[in-house]
Tab-separated table of C-alpha atoms (C1' of nucleotides) in Angstrom:
chain	number	residue	atom	x	y	z
A	103	MET	CA	132.586	120.631	129.685
A	104	PHE	CA	130.634	119.237	126.744
A	105	ARG	CA	132.335	119.742	123.386
A	106	ALA	CA	130.561	119.443	120.035
A	107	LEU	CA	131.474	119.956	116.388
A	108	VAL	CA	129.034	120.610	113.559
A	109	VAL	CA	130.282	119.814	110.052
A	110	GLU	CA	127.934	121.466	107.564
A	111	ASP	CA	128.636	123.750	104.635
A	112	GLN	CA	125.411	125.774	104.687
A	113	ASN	CA	126.132	128.633	107.078
A	114	LEU	CA	122.611	129.298	108.287
A	115	MET	CA	121.952	125.593	108.829
A	116	ARG	CA	125.265	125.125	110.616
A	117	LEU	CA	124.524	128.004	112.947
A	118	ALA	CA	121.007	126.710	113.560
A	119	LEU	CA	122.311	123.243	114.402
A	120	MET	CA	124.931	124.746	116.712
A	121	GLU	CA	122.195	126.691	118.435
A	122	GLN	CA	120.143	123.532	118.877
A	123	ILE	CA	123.066	121.771	120.509
A	124	GLN	CA	123.739	124.723	122.786
A	125	ALA	CA	120.119	124.684	123.851
A	126	SER	CA	120.541	121.058	124.952
A	127	PHE	CA	123.445	121.680	127.329
A	128	SER	CA	123.805	124.218	130.073
A	129	ASP	CA	127.570	124.425	129.743
A	130	CYS	CA	129.201	123.628	126.431
A	131	VAL	CA	131.336	124.712	123.516
A	132	VAL	CA	130.178	124.142	119.970
A	133	LEU	CA	132.492	124.466	116.987
A	134	GLY	CA	131.382	124.722	113.401
A	135	ALA	CA	133.319	123.638	110.311
A	136	GLU	CA	132.403	124.241	106.692
A	137	THR	CA	134.668	121.653	105.090
A	138	LEU	CA	135.989	118.177	105.772
A	139	GLU	CA	139.532	119.532	105.919
A	140	LEU	CA	138.674	122.027	108.633
A	141	ALA	CA	136.677	119.417	110.545
A	142	THR	CA	139.496	116.887	110.362
A	143	ARG	CA	141.960	119.440	111.646
A	144	GLU	CA	139.814	120.230	114.656
A	145	LEU	CA	139.130	116.571	115.400
A	146	GLN	CA	142.870	115.879	115.380
A	147	ASN	CA	143.628	118.775	117.703
A	148	ASP	CA	140.906	118.188	120.294
A	149	ASP	CA	138.524	115.619	121.659
A	150	PHE	CA	134.804	116.006	121.080
A	151	ASP	CA	131.796	114.436	122.738
A	152	LEU	CA	129.454	114.955	119.802
A	153	VAL	CA	129.987	115.412	116.069
A	154	VAL	CA	127.154	116.331	113.726
A	155	ILE	CA	127.776	115.604	110.055
A	156	ASP	CA	126.100	116.629	106.826
A	157	PRO	CA	127.595	114.287	104.217
A	158	GLY	CA	127.079	116.778	101.376
A	159	LEU	CA	130.244	118.828	101.746
A	160	PRO	CA	132.194	120.979	99.283
A	161	GLY	CA	134.405	118.850	97.063
A	162	PHE	CA	132.116	115.829	97.249
A	163	ASP	CA	129.114	114.844	95.187
A	164	PRO	CA	126.126	114.913	97.540
A	165	THR	CA	124.241	112.474	95.316
A	166	ALA	CA	127.059	109.914	95.102
A	167	GLN	CA	126.731	107.335	97.848
A	168	ALA	CA	130.452	106.581	97.804
A	169	ASP	CA	131.292	110.226	98.468
A	170	ARG	CA	128.780	110.504	101.283
A	171	LEU	CA	130.061	107.392	102.955
A	172	ALA	CA	133.652	108.569	102.571
A	173	VAL	CA	132.874	111.796	104.431
A	174	VAL	CA	131.088	110.097	107.312
A	175	ASP	CA	133.662	107.342	107.509
A	176	LYS	CA	136.581	109.737	107.590
A	177	ILE	CA	135.058	111.780	110.413
A	178	ILE	CA	134.145	108.749	112.502
A	179	GLU	CA	137.639	107.338	112.098
A	180	THR	CA	139.200	110.619	113.144
A	181	SER	CA	137.042	110.857	116.290
A	182	PRO	CA	136.332	107.301	117.440
A	183	SER	CA	135.280	108.246	120.960
A	184	ALA	CA	132.639	110.807	119.958
A	185	ILE	CA	128.935	110.288	119.342
A	186	HIS	CA	128.179	110.852	115.650
A	187	VAL	CA	124.907	112.163	114.274
A	188	VAL	CA	124.306	112.436	110.537
A	189	VAL	CA	121.971	115.195	109.347
A	190	THR	CA	120.981	115.247	105.692
A	191	GLY	CA	118.544	116.848	103.316
A	192	SER	CA	118.121	113.685	101.233
A	193	ASP	CA	117.502	111.008	103.821
A	194	SER	CA	116.570	107.373	103.349
A	195	SER	CA	116.288	104.468	105.732
A	196	SER	CA	118.782	102.468	103.672
A	197	GLU	CA	121.377	105.189	104.096
A	198	ALA	CA	120.571	105.304	107.797
A	199	ASP	CA	121.397	101.603	108.025
A	200	GLU	CA	124.588	102.111	106.073
A	201	PHE	CA	125.846	104.880	108.344
A	202	ARG	CA	124.774	102.966	111.401
A	203	ARG	CA	126.989	100.091	110.311
A	204	VAL	CA	130.029	102.376	110.204
A	205	GLY	CA	129.315	103.731	113.664
A	206	ALA	CA	126.847	106.612	113.505
A	207	ALA	CA	124.549	106.879	116.523
A	208	GLY	CA	121.953	109.112	114.917
A	209	TYR	CA	120.449	109.830	111.505
A	210	LEU	CA	118.182	112.822	110.917
A	211	GLY	CA	116.406	114.202	107.879
A	212	LYS	CA	116.453	117.978	107.607
A	213	THR	CA	112.874	118.253	106.425
A	214	GLY	CA	110.732	118.387	109.505
A	215	LEU	CA	113.718	118.688	111.832
A	216	GLU	CA	112.211	121.106	114.304
A	217	PRO	CA	113.788	123.212	117.022
A	218	GLY	CA	113.911	121.113	120.155
A	219	VAL	CA	114.172	117.646	118.611
A	220	PHE	CA	117.911	117.520	119.111
A	221	ALA	CA	117.491	117.084	122.836
A	222	ASP	CA	115.097	114.192	122.152
A	223	VAL	CA	117.551	112.618	119.745
A	224	LEU	CA	120.386	112.757	122.258
A	225	GLU	CA	118.051	111.270	124.826
A	226	ASP	CA	117.204	108.460	122.409
A	227	ILE	CA	120.868	107.766	121.765
A	228	SER	CA	121.783	107.594	125.421
A	229	THR	CA	118.992	105.134	126.169
A	230	ASN	CA	118.658	103.091	122.962
A	231	GLY	CA	122.072	103.653	121.427
A	232	PHE	CA	120.564	104.851	118.167
A	233	SER	CA	118.066	107.437	116.944
A	234	MET	CA	116.596	107.879	113.489
A	235	ARG	CA	114.208	110.634	112.381
A	236	LEU	CA	113.341	110.510	108.730
A	237	SER	CA	111.838	113.486	106.963
A	238	ARG	CA	108.148	113.931	107.333
A	239	VAL	CA	105.885	116.636	106.041
A	240	ALA	CA	103.161	117.556	108.470
A	241	MET	CA	102.631	121.295	108.183
A	242	LYS	CA	99.023	122.300	107.780
A	243	ILE	CA	99.308	125.915	108.860
A	244	PRO	CA	102.127	128.307	107.939
A	245	ASP	CA	104.604	129.782	110.399
A	246	TYR	CA	103.824	133.350	111.384
A	247	ARG	CA	106.596	135.660	112.513
A	248	TYR	CA	105.719	139.187	113.556
A	249	SER	CA	108.356	141.777	114.244
A	250	GLY	CA	107.961	143.624	117.510
A	251	LEU	CA	106.839	140.676	119.590
A	252	THR	CA	108.926	139.372	122.464
A	253	PRO	CA	110.005	135.715	122.246
A	254	ARG	CA	107.311	134.671	124.712
A	255	GLU	CA	104.657	136.566	122.806
A	256	GLN	CA	105.773	135.034	119.514
A	257	GLU	CA	105.743	131.590	121.088
A	258	ILE	CA	102.220	131.735	122.411
A	259	ILE	CA	100.988	133.105	119.079
A	260	ASP	CA	102.733	130.181	117.413
A	261	MET	CA	101.063	127.675	119.668
A	262	MET	CA	97.705	129.354	119.319
A	263	THR	CA	97.699	129.293	115.502
A	264	ARG	CA	98.559	125.582	115.602
A	265	ARG	CA	95.817	124.691	118.052
A	266	GLU	CA	93.396	122.097	116.791
A	267	ARG	CA	89.729	122.800	116.341
A	268	GLY	CA	87.798	122.394	119.556
A	269	MET	CA	90.816	123.022	121.734
A	270	LYS	CA	90.262	125.755	124.292
A	271	ARG	CA	92.733	128.608	124.642
A	272	THR	CA	92.968	127.753	128.300
A	273	GLN	CA	94.410	124.386	127.356
A	274	ILE	CA	97.093	126.109	125.292
A	275	TYR	CA	97.929	128.380	128.212
A	276	GLU	CA	98.361	125.323	130.386
A	277	LEU	CA	100.453	123.601	127.738
A	278	MET	CA	102.830	126.529	127.437
A	279	ALA	CA	102.900	126.979	131.199
A	280	ASP	CA	103.884	123.355	131.516
A	281	ARG	CA	106.582	123.495	128.876
A	282	LEU	CA	108.224	126.624	130.271
A	283	ALA	CA	107.529	125.936	133.935
A	284	ILE	CA	105.583	129.157	134.363
A	285	ASP	CA	102.082	130.084	135.445
A	286	ALA	CA	99.144	129.544	133.079
A	287	GLY	CA	97.940	133.042	133.918
A	288	THR	CA	101.284	134.400	132.789
A	289	ALA	CA	100.967	132.574	129.470
A	290	GLU	CA	97.495	134.059	129.075
A	291	ARG	CA	98.936	137.507	129.707
A	292	TYR	CA	101.524	136.979	126.946
A	293	TYR	CA	98.821	136.019	124.507
A	294	LYS	CA	96.667	139.018	125.302
A	295	GLN	CA	99.644	141.334	125.106
A	296	ALA	CA	100.710	139.891	121.740
A	297	ARG	CA	97.212	140.072	120.333
A	298	ALA	CA	96.799	143.671	121.449
A	299	LYS	CA	100.098	144.623	119.785
A	300	LEU	CA	99.096	143.046	116.474
A	301	MET	CA	95.640	144.638	116.519
A	302	ARG	CA	97.081	148.049	117.307
A	303	ARG	CA	99.267	147.752	114.207
A	304	GLY	CA	96.321	146.847	112.046
A	305	HIS	CA	97.308	143.273	111.319
A	306	THR	CA	94.979	140.771	109.752
A	307	LEU	CA	95.209	138.022	112.298
A	308	PRO	CA	95.415	134.427	111.064
A	309	LYS	CA	92.618	131.980	111.760
A	310	GLY	CA	92.400	131.039	115.406
A	311	LEU	CA	93.363	134.603	116.334
B	1394	MET	CA	103.633	146.754	106.410
B	1395	PHE	CA	106.147	144.557	104.620
B	1396	ARG	CA	104.921	141.022	103.991
B	1397	ALA	CA	107.189	138.106	103.108
B	1398	LEU	CA	106.768	134.373	102.542
B	1399	VAL	CA	109.506	131.764	102.803
B	1400	VAL	CA	108.874	128.498	100.963
B	1401	GLU	CA	111.369	125.941	102.257
B	1402	ASP	CA	110.854	122.431	103.603
B	1403	GLN	CA	113.795	122.291	106.006
B	1404	ASN	CA	112.423	123.741	109.232
B	1405	LEU	CA	115.638	125.093	110.689
B	1406	MET	CA	116.613	126.675	107.383
B	1407	ARG	CA	113.158	128.156	106.907
B	1408	LEU	CA	113.218	129.685	110.362
B	1409	ALA	CA	116.737	131.006	109.796
B	1410	LEU	CA	115.695	132.614	106.515
B	1411	MET	CA	112.627	134.115	108.164
B	1412	GLU	CA	114.849	135.554	110.859
B	1413	GLN	CA	117.153	137.053	108.243
B	1414	ILE	CA	114.230	138.767	106.554
B	1415	GLN	CA	112.907	140.061	109.856
B	1416	ALA	CA	116.315	141.504	110.611
B	1417	SER	CA	116.134	143.493	107.365
B	1418	PHE	CA	112.857	145.268	108.141
B	1419	SER	CA	111.821	147.170	111.205
B	1420	ASP	CA	108.143	146.375	110.771
B	1421	CYS	CA	107.124	143.236	108.934
B	1422	VAL	CA	105.313	139.908	108.924
B	1423	VAL	CA	107.049	136.805	107.652
B	1424	LEU	CA	105.177	133.623	106.861
B	1425	GLY	CA	106.774	130.235	106.362
B	1426	ALA	CA	105.446	127.358	104.264
B	1427	GLU	CA	106.799	123.843	104.032
B	1428	THR	CA	105.083	122.763	100.838
B	1429	LEU	CA	104.074	124.201	97.500
B	1430	GLU	CA	100.420	123.575	98.326
B	1431	LEU	CA	100.586	125.591	101.512
B	1432	ALA	CA	102.550	128.348	99.791
B	1433	THR	CA	100.084	128.553	96.928
B	1434	ARG	CA	97.191	128.799	99.341
B	1435	GLU	CA	98.795	131.719	101.169
B	1436	LEU	CA	99.753	133.499	97.963
B	1437	GLN	CA	96.164	133.251	96.742
B	1438	ASN	CA	94.747	134.594	99.996
B	1439	ASP	CA	97.105	137.525	100.495
B	1440	ASP	CA	99.527	139.807	98.729
B	1441	PHE	CA	103.225	139.555	99.479
B	1442	ASP	CA	106.125	141.907	98.838
B	1443	LEU	CA	108.794	139.227	98.925
B	1444	VAL	CA	108.769	135.480	98.338
B	1445	VAL	CA	111.808	133.298	99.033
B	1446	ILE	CA	111.802	129.920	97.304
B	1447	ASP	CA	113.805	126.746	97.705
B	1448	PRO	CA	112.970	124.708	94.575
B	1449	GLY	CA	113.604	121.372	96.321
B	1450	LEU	CA	110.220	120.814	97.918
B	1451	PRO	CA	108.419	117.665	99.069
B	1452	GLY	CA	106.814	115.876	96.147
B	1453	PHE	CA	109.360	117.130	93.646
B	1454	ASP	CA	112.722	115.742	92.605
B	1455	PRO	CA	115.310	118.309	93.715
B	1456	THR	CA	117.750	117.048	91.079
B	1457	ALA	CA	115.295	117.226	88.170
B	1458	GLN	CA	115.507	120.580	86.445
B	1459	ALA	CA	111.936	120.349	85.184
B	1460	ASP	CA	110.606	119.897	88.711
B	1461	ARG	CA	112.642	122.791	90.064
B	1462	LEU	CA	111.479	125.100	87.328
B	1463	ALA	CA	107.882	124.016	87.845
B	1464	VAL	CA	108.020	124.997	91.513
B	1465	VAL	CA	109.542	128.409	90.868
B	1466	ASP	CA	107.289	129.062	87.914
B	1467	LYS	CA	104.139	128.179	89.796
B	1468	ILE	CA	105.005	130.475	92.689
B	1469	ILE	CA	105.940	133.401	90.466
B	1470	GLU	CA	102.714	133.017	88.510
B	1471	THR	CA	100.675	132.947	91.695
B	1472	SER	CA	102.309	136.126	93.032
B	1473	PRO	CA	103.231	138.269	90.011
B	1474	SER	CA	103.636	141.500	91.972
B	1475	ALA	CA	106.108	140.146	94.545
B	1476	ILE	CA	109.894	140.106	94.425
B	1477	HIS	CA	111.119	136.523	94.135
B	1478	VAL	CA	114.383	135.200	95.509
B	1479	VAL	CA	115.481	131.624	94.911
B	1480	VAL	CA	117.656	129.995	97.577
B	1481	THR	CA	119.157	126.596	96.831
B	1482	GLY	CA	121.732	124.174	98.115
B	1483	SER	CA	122.792	123.070	94.620
B	1484	ASP	CA	123.313	126.349	92.816
B	1485	SER	CA	124.696	126.975	89.358
B	1486	SER	CA	124.954	130.064	87.212
B	1487	SER	CA	123.000	128.353	84.438
B	1488	GLU	CA	120.092	127.747	86.770
B	1489	ALA	CA	120.341	131.328	87.934
B	1490	ASP	CA	119.893	132.459	84.335
B	1491	GLU	CA	116.992	130.108	83.858
B	1492	PHE	CA	115.122	131.397	86.915
B	1493	ARG	CA	115.953	134.961	86.002
B	1494	ARG	CA	114.238	134.448	82.677
B	1495	VAL	CA	111.014	133.371	84.370
B	1496	GLY	CA	111.047	136.412	86.648
B	1497	ALA	CA	113.193	135.749	89.733
B	1498	ALA	CA	114.979	138.821	91.068
B	1499	GLY	CA	117.522	136.968	93.169
B	1500	TYR	CA	119.437	133.677	93.216
B	1501	LEU	CA	121.419	132.562	96.250
B	1502	GLY	CA	123.458	129.477	97.066
B	1503	LYS	CA	123.039	128.183	100.587
B	1504	THR	CA	126.692	127.369	101.067
B	1505	GLY	CA	128.354	130.513	102.294
B	1506	LEU	CA	125.046	132.322	102.756
B	1507	GLU	CA	125.904	134.210	105.913
B	1508	PRO	CA	123.714	136.053	108.366
B	1509	GLY	CA	123.360	139.591	107.144
B	1510	VAL	CA	123.697	139.029	103.403
B	1511	PHE	CA	119.965	139.134	102.868
B	1512	ALA	CA	119.898	142.858	103.449
B	1513	ASP	CA	122.671	143.258	100.857
B	1514	VAL	CA	120.769	141.108	98.382
B	1515	LEU	CA	117.606	143.159	98.759
B	1516	GLU	CA	119.694	146.286	98.319
B	1517	ASP	CA	121.193	144.831	95.131
B	1518	ILE	CA	117.763	143.995	93.779
B	1519	SER	CA	116.341	147.435	94.418
B	1520	THR	CA	119.260	149.123	92.661
B	1521	ASN	CA	120.253	146.658	89.927
B	1522	GLY	CA	117.068	144.660	89.577
B	1523	PHE	CA	118.888	141.370	90.116
B	1524	SER	CA	121.238	139.790	92.646
B	1525	MET	CA	123.151	136.526	92.416
B	1526	ARG	CA	125.353	135.002	95.099
B	1527	LEU	CA	126.762	131.634	94.176
B	1528	SER	CA	128.166	129.299	96.794
B	1529	ARG	CA	131.695	129.934	97.867
B	1530	VAL	CA	133.798	128.230	100.460
B	1531	ALA	CA	136.042	130.594	102.343
B	1532	MET	CA	136.198	129.343	105.919
B	1533	LYS	CA	139.700	129.068	107.319
B	1534	ILE	CA	138.849	129.078	111.009
B	1535	PRO	CA	135.937	127.243	112.643
B	1536	ASP	CA	132.985	128.934	114.303
B	1537	TYR	CA	133.198	128.980	118.084
B	1538	ARG	CA	130.044	129.139	120.153
B	1539	TYR	CA	130.354	129.273	123.919
B	1540	SER	CA	127.353	128.953	126.170
B	1541	GLY	CA	127.035	131.629	128.812
B	1542	LEU	CA	128.212	134.526	126.684
B	1543	THR	CA	125.923	137.419	125.856
B	1544	PRO	CA	125.358	138.090	122.136
B	1545	ARG	CA	127.785	140.997	122.178
B	1546	GLU	CA	130.430	138.935	123.909
B	1547	GLN	CA	129.962	136.091	121.430
B	1548	GLU	CA	130.193	138.535	118.551
B	1549	ILE	CA	133.461	140.119	119.571
B	1550	ILE	CA	134.967	136.677	120.233
B	1551	ASP	CA	133.831	135.707	116.740
B	1552	MET	CA	135.480	138.706	115.187
B	1553	MET	CA	138.627	138.255	117.221
B	1554	THR	CA	139.162	134.626	116.188
B	1555	ARG	CA	138.730	135.641	112.550
B	1556	ARG	CA	141.217	138.496	112.748
B	1557	GLU	CA	144.097	138.226	110.337
B	1558	ARG	CA	147.672	137.966	111.468
B	1559	GLY	CA	149.180	141.357	112.209
B	1560	MET	CA	145.834	142.975	112.873
B	1561	LYS	CA	145.678	144.755	116.216
B	1562	ARG	CA	142.865	144.055	118.641
B	1563	THR	CA	142.239	147.785	118.712
B	1564	GLN	CA	141.350	147.638	115.042
B	1565	ILE	CA	138.801	144.910	115.743
B	1566	TYR	CA	137.290	147.001	118.518
B	1567	GLU	CA	136.955	149.873	116.084
B	1568	LEU	CA	135.483	147.600	113.436
B	1569	MET	CA	132.834	146.279	115.774
B	1570	ALA	CA	132.193	149.749	117.148
B	1571	ASP	CA	131.638	150.944	113.610
B	1572	ARG	CA	129.328	148.090	112.659
B	1573	LEU	CA	127.132	148.418	115.737
B	1574	ALA	CA	127.397	152.173	116.127
B	1575	ILE	CA	128.849	151.917	119.615
B	1576	ASP	CA	132.030	153.058	121.316
B	1577	ALA	CA	135.311	151.216	120.669
B	1578	GLY	CA	135.943	151.190	124.412
B	1579	THR	CA	132.638	149.425	124.883
B	1580	ALA	CA	133.627	146.769	122.359
B	1581	GLU	CA	136.909	146.340	124.222
B	1582	ARG	CA	134.975	145.851	127.451
B	1583	TYR	CA	132.883	143.111	125.836
B	1584	TYR	CA	135.989	141.301	124.736
B	1585	LYS	CA	137.619	141.458	128.148
B	1586	GLN	CA	134.415	140.341	129.829
B	1587	ALA	CA	134.035	137.419	127.426
B	1588	ARG	CA	137.650	136.378	127.800
B	1589	ALA	CA	137.442	136.523	131.590
B	1590	LYS	CA	134.323	134.338	131.549
B	1591	LEU	CA	135.978	131.692	129.368
B	1592	MET	CA	139.160	131.676	131.440
B	1593	ARG	CA	137.210	131.352	134.665
B	1594	ARG	CA	135.553	128.231	133.249
B	1595	GLY	CA	138.872	126.736	132.294
B	1596	HIS	CA	138.438	126.875	128.540
B	1597	THR	CA	141.252	126.300	126.107
B	1598	LEU	CA	140.993	129.450	124.085
B	1599	PRO	CA	141.400	129.222	120.314
B	1600	LYS	CA	144.324	130.842	118.565
B	1601	GLY	CA	144.183	134.612	118.618
B	1602	LEU	CA	142.657	134.480	122.099
C	1078	DA	C1'	162.305	157.395	125.706
C	1079	DA	C1'	157.671	158.112	124.430
C	1080	DA	C1'	153.531	156.210	122.649
C	1081	DA	C1'	150.467	152.719	121.862
C	1082	DA	C1'	148.520	148.341	122.703
C	1083	DT	C1'	147.353	144.810	125.837
C	1084	DA	C1'	145.708	142.541	130.308
C	1085	DG	C1'	142.902	143.087	134.308
C	1086	DG	C1'	139.804	145.034	137.244
C	1087	DG	C1'	135.959	148.505	139.264
C	1088	DG	C1'	131.138	150.866	138.709
C	1089	DT	C1'	126.608	153.064	136.550
C	1090	DG	C1'	121.972	154.250	134.415
C	1091	DA	C1'	118.603	152.881	130.933
C	1092	DC	C1'	115.759	149.632	129.234
C	1093	DA	C1'	113.407	145.328	127.998
C	1094	DA	C1'	111.907	140.822	129.074
C	1095	DC	C1'	110.080	137.939	132.421
C	1096	DA	C1'	106.809	136.237	135.703
C	1097	DC	C1'	103.650	137.390	138.611
C	1098	DC	C1'	99.639	140.069	140.909
C	1099	DC	C1'	95.148	142.512	140.537
C	1100	DC	C1'	90.648	144.066	138.217
C	1101	DT	C1'	85.946	144.106	135.169
C	1102	DA	C1'	82.948	142.875	131.398
C	1103	DT	C1'	80.942	139.706	127.967
C	1104	DT	C1'	80.269	135.292	125.850
C	1105	DT	C1'	80.051	130.430	125.745
C	1106	DT	C1'	79.532	125.895	128.085
C	1107	DT	C1'	77.701	122.951	131.073
D	791	DA	C1'	71.185	129.287	136.429
D	792	DA	C1'	75.901	128.465	137.473
D	793	DA	C1'	80.450	127.812	135.814
D	794	DA	C1'	83.916	128.400	132.696
D	795	DA	C1'	86.116	130.659	128.991
D	796	DT	C1'	87.124	134.770	126.625
D	797	DA	C1'	88.265	139.833	125.817
D	798	DG	C1'	90.512	143.801	127.709
D	799	DG	C1'	92.751	146.493	130.899
D	800	DG	C1'	95.903	147.919	135.216
D	801	DG	C1'	100.490	147.416	138.058
D	802	DT	C1'	105.290	145.431	140.111
D	803	DG	C1'	109.815	143.431	141.321
D	804	DT	C1'	113.658	140.935	139.407
D	805	DT	C1'	116.990	140.087	136.233
D	806	DG	C1'	120.101	140.611	132.330
D	807	DT	C1'	121.845	143.121	128.535
D	808	DC	C1'	123.592	147.223	126.805
D	809	DA	C1'	126.573	151.129	126.550
D	810	DC	C1'	129.142	153.887	128.898
D	811	DC	C1'	132.427	155.715	132.672
D	812	DC	C1'	136.598	155.136	135.599
D	813	DC	C1'	141.167	152.981	137.173
D	814	DT	C1'	146.178	150.506	137.123
D	815	DA	C1'	149.857	147.534	135.449
D	816	DT	C1'	152.641	145.341	131.847
D	817	DT	C1'	154.145	144.618	127.219
D	818	DT	C1'	155.002	145.903	122.590
D	819	DT	C1'	155.750	149.472	118.956
D	820	DT	C1'	157.489	153.326	117.207
DNA sequence: AAAAATAGGGGTGACAACACCCCTATTTTT
DNA sequence: AAAAATAGGGGTGTTGTCACCCCTATTTTT
């Protein structure tokens, strides 16, 4: 049974991170703590395999390097056997080095931290021992979220809007089919279904349909 | 058709905010932009009813008040007819006042911003014209997320772990029944089902079972 | 002692999502 | 001219969630 703890004060972000971890393991428990006190209490009561830390916690100055280090240090000391991943909004490679020295196995910037990268990061850590993903800004097309679409429909629309010029729809169908281990024809069906729904509701479809 | 735009550079947070907005409207489109440039482009191309802004965007100093104001100001000027809500990790009541002066209708701190509050905030705005929710730390018990539970099962477990001492389970069943407009017996069934699943897997259940 | 709460099972119909199958036009590539 | 991609429909079985129904013990309150 894989056990993880996410220490992050922003509720929506904490829940999102917990969800990402859950998506990486078929059978697991993920706890979430808002404060260092609560986190410390849980780490003392139970063993964890993975601890995710945002150093900017209530009661500490998120811009003061001493405070940030104190938070990470305290958590690592309280759970020496766990894998520690630091997730922060204000990331720098110098801070990554600093946390690595005190025992962190991963360092991630929040900007650009997409759904699905957590699995990659854990993979990195288990093979290389360390994983760093600094913030990068690469968005050229906005996210589109339509109510009334099923997850699969939303997903294929997502992939279709992001498709590069010159790329055939068929290639996208194959890409999605590959990623989800389904049939390309099925992916095509999702796209057509989604498109029909949006048209019926009188939506102005984004470029790339 | 309700149209919203979320301007936030942290992907997971942006997606979480978009989800919160979607949950507040039965029929809507929600766009997400990572940068001010992308946001501006969308605001110029289309009309929006609601724009959510995190002032700490790529290319700006999130600690410099002038930069933060510039971001908010630019977006409000580009979409004068929309309702604007500022969401920030480093919130203060003085900044709330400042953004209110330039036309923001809402100001929310990320810490403590729970799922479901967005609907309340929009309600506040439509009745009072303004809504402010500063960060507050109130967590006494960690979040518990177990894989393999259905959403309803996870929800009742959530509520049960948060129940105050002396509160009967029956009261929790009624509370959940009330919130979801279902039967209290049904809520009880979810709890028993969830508990049985966790026991079968050999979990150490948190206090309060 | 009576009433309520708790622990622990059983089953059911409705509905949506999923993944797949089939079909016919029209347009674009090659 | 042939092949591929696109647009637009139809249907079907499986699975899981949801919301509800029923039942019996045991423990705790009142």
